[in-house]
Tab-separated table of C-alpha atoms in Angstrom:
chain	number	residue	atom	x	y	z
Y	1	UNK	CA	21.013	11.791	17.271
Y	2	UNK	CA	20.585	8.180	18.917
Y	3	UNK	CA	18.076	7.507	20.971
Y	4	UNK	CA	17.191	4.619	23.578
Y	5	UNK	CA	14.375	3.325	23.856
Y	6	UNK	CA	12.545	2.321	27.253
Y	7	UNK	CA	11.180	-0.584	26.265
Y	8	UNK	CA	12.405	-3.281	23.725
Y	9	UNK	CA	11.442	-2.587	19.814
Y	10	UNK	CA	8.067	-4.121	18.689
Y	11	UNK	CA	9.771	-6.448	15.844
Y	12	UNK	CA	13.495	-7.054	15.220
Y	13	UNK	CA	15.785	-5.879	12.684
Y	14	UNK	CA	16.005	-8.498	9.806
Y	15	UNK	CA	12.506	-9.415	9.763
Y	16	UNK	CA	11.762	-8.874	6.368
Y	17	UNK	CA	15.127	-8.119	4.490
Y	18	UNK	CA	16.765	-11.169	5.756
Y	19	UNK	CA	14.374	-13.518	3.142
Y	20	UNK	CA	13.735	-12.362	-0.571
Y	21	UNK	CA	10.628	-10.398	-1.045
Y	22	UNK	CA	7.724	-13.540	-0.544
Y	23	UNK	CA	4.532	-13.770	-3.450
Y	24	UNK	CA	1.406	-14.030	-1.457
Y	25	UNK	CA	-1.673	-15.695	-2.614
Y	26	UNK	CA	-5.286	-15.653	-2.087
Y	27	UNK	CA	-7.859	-18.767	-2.633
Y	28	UNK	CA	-9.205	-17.856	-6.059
Y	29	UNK	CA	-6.204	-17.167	-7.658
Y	30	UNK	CA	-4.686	-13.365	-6.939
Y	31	UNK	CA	-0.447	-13.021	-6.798
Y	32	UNK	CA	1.041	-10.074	-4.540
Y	33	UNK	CA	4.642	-10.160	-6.070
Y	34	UNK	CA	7.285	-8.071	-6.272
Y	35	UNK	CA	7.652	-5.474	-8.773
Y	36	UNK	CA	9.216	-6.540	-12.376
Y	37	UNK	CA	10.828	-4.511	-15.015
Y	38	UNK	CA	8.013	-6.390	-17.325
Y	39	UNK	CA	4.946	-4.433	-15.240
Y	40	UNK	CA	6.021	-0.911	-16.185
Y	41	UNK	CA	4.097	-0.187	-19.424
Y	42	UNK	CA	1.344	-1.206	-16.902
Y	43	UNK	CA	2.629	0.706	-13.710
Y	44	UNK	CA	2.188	4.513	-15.753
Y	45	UNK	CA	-0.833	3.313	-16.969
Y	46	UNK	CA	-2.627	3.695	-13.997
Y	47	UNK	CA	-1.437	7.098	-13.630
Y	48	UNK	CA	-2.897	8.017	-17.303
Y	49	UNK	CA	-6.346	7.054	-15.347
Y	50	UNK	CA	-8.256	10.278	-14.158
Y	51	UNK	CA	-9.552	8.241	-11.124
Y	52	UNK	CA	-6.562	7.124	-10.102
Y	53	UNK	CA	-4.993	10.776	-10.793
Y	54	UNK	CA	-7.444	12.077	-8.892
Y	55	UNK	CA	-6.332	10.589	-5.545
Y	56	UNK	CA	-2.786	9.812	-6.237
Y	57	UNK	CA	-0.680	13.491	-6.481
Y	58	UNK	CA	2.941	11.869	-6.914
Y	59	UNK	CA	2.400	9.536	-10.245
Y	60	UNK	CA	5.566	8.784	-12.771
Y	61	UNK	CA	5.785	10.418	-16.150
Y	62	UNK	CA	7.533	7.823	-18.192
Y	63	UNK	CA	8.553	3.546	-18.301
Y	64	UNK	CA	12.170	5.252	-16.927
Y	65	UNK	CA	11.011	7.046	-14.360
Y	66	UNK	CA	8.473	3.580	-13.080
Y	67	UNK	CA	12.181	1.313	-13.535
Y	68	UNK	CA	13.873	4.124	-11.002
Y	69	UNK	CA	10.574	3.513	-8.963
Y	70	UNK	CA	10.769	0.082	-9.178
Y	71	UNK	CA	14.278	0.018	-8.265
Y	72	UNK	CA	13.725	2.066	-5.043
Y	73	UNK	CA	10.938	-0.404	-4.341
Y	74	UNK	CA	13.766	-3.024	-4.194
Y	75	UNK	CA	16.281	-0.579	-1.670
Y	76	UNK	CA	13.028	-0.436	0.423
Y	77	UNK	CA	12.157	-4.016	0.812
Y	78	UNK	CA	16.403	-4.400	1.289
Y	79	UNK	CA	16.132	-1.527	3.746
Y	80	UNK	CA	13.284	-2.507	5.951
Y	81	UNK	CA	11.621	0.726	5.180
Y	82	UNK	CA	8.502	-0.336	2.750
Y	83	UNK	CA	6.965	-3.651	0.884
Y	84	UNK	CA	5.693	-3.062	-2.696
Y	85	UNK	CA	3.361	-5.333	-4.485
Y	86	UNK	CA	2.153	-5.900	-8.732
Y	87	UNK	CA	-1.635	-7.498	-7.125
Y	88	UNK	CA	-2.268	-9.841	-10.317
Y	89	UNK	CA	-3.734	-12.686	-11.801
Y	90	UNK	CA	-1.968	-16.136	-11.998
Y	91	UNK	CA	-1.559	-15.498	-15.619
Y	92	UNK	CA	0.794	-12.597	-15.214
Y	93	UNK	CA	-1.627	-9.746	-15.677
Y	94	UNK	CA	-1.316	-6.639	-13.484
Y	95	UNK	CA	-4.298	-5.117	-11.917
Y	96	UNK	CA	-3.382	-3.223	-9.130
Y	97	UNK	CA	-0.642	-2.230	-6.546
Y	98	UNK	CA	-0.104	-2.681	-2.805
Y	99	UNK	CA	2.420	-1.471	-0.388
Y	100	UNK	CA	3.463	-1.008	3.063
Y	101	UNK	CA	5.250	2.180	3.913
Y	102	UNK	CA	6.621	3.760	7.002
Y	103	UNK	CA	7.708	0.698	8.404
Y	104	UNK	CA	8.133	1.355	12.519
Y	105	UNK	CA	9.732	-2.102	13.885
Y	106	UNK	CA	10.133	0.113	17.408
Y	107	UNK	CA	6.353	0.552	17.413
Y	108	UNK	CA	5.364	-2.646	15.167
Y	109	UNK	CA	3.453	0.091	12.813
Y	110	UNK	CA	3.078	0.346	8.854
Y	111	UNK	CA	0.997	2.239	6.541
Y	112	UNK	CA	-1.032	0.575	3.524
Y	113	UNK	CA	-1.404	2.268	0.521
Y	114	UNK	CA	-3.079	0.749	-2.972
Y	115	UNK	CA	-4.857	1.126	-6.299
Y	116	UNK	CA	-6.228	-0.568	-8.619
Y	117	UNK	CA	-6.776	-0.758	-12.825
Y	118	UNK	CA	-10.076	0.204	-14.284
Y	119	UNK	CA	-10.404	-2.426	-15.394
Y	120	UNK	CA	-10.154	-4.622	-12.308
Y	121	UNK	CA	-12.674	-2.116	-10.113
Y	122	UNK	CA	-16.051	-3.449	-8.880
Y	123	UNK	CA	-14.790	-6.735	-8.600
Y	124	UNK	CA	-13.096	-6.810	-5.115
Y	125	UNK	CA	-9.583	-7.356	-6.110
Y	126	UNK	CA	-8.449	-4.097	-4.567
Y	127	UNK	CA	-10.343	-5.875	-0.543
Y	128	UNK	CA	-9.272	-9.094	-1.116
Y	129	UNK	CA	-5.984	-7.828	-2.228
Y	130	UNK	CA	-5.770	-5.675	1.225
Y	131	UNK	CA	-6.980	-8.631	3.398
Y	132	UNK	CA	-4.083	-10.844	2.002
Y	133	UNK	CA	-1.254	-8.048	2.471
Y	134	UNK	CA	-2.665	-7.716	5.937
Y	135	UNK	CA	-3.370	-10.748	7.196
Y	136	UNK	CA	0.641	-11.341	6.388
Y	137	UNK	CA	2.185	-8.194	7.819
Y	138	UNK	CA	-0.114	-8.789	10.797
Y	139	UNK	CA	-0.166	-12.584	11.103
Y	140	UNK	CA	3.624	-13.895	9.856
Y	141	UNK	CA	5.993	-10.515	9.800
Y	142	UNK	CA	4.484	-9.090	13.332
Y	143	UNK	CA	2.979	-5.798	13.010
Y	144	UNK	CA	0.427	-4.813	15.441
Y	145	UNK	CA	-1.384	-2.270	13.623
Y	146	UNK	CA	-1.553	-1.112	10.071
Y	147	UNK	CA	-2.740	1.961	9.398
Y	148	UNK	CA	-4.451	3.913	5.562
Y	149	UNK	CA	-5.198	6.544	5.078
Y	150	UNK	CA	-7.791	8.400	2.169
Y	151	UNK	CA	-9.746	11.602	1.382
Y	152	UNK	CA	-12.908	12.081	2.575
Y	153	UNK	CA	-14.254	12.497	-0.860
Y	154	UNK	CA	-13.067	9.094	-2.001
Y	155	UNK	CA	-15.756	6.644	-1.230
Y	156	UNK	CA	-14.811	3.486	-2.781
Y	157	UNK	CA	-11.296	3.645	-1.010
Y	158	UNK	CA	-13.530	3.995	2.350
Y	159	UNK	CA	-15.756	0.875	1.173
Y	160	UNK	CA	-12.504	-1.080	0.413
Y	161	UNK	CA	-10.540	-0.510	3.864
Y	162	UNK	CA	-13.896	-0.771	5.777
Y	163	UNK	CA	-14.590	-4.588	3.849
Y	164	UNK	CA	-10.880	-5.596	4.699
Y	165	UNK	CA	-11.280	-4.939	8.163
Y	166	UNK	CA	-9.621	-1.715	8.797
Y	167	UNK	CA	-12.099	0.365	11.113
Y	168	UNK	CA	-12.603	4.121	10.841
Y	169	UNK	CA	-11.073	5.814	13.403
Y	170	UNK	CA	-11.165	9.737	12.201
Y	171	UNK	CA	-10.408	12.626	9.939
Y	172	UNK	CA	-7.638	14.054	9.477
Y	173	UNK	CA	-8.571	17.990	9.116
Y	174	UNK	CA	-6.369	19.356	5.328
Y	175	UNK	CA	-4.110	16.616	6.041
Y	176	UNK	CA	-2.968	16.142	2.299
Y	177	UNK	CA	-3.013	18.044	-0.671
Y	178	UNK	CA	-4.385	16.842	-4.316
Y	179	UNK	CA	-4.459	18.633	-7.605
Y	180	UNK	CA	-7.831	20.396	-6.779
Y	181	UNK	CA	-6.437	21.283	-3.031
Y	182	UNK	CA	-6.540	20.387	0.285
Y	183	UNK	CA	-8.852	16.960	1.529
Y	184	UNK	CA	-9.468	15.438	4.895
Y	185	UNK	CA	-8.538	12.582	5.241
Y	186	UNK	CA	-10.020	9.279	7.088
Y	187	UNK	CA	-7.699	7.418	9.290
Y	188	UNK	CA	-8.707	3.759	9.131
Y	189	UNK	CA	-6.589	1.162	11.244
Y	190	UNK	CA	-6.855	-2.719	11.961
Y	191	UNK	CA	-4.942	-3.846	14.667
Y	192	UNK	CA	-3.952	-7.711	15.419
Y	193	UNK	CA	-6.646	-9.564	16.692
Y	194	UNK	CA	-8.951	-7.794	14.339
Y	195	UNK	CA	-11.152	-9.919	12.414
């Protein structure tokens, strides 16, 4: 079915596959970069984590299965219809993921999404992280709001949208389902011109 819209789209086509997925930086040091075939071994590892387990239902099983994700994290960024990120150190090592999903150029909305390695929790990577993936789809692509969502239950996700500037804005009543059942969720959302 096509549809017409009433007013112009938010951002145009070709915004973001027309360039090669960019590396974004912070100050003291952390890469957002695409995806390589290199990261896998550390990719599953996160899903071995129970934290991360605990709040992520759809995890890969094996290195294959995190190269076919991988892959589809490529068609995405190709298709306009996500942004993946390895977060990591200048030196190469992986310590967390970022993404963008549900990419609306008609409505200039996305939807953030991250974790983080034990071993990198507690120190802020998976804020400052957020605050650089933001301040770029916000600032230089042209969304006007980017949206997250998390459970209720999971506190430090709350703490990290909350210090990157994403305000809370509701629950979602058994809005998403995890291993031990249905959560609410909290809808957090920063907006351009949010500081």
């Amino acid at each position: 079915m096509t549809r017409t819209l009433s007013t112009p789209p938010a951002m145009a086509s070709g915004s973001l596959s027309g360039a090669p997925q960019p590396v974004l930086t912070d100050d003291d040091g952390l890469l957002l970069r695409p995806w390589e075939r290199a990261d896998a071994a550390a990719f599953l590892s996160a899903y071995q984590d129970d934290e991360t387990r605990r709040w992520h239902p759809n995890r890969p099983t094996s290195e294959a299965q995190v190269e076919e994700w991988f892959a589809a994290y490529r068609q995405d960024w190709e298709r306009e219809k996500g942004c993946h990120f390895a977060v990591a150190r200048d030196d190469g090592e992986v310590l967390g993921r970022m993404a963008l999903r549900g990419l609306d150029f008609d409505d200039g909305v996305a939807i953030a999404a991250y974790w983080v390695l034990p071993a990198a929790r507690g120190a802020g990577v998976a804020t400052r992280a957020l605050a650089v993936l933001s301040a770029w789809a916000l600032d230089d692509v042209g969304f006007y709001r980017l949206e997250l969502d998390h459970s209720t239950r999971n506190h430090a996700s709350c703490r990290v949208a909350t210090k990157a500037g994403y305000r809370l804005e509701g629950t979602k009543r058994n809005a998403a389902v995890h291993d031990d059942g249905r959560h609410d969720m909290h809808l957090h959302a920063r907006v351009r011109g949010d500081r």
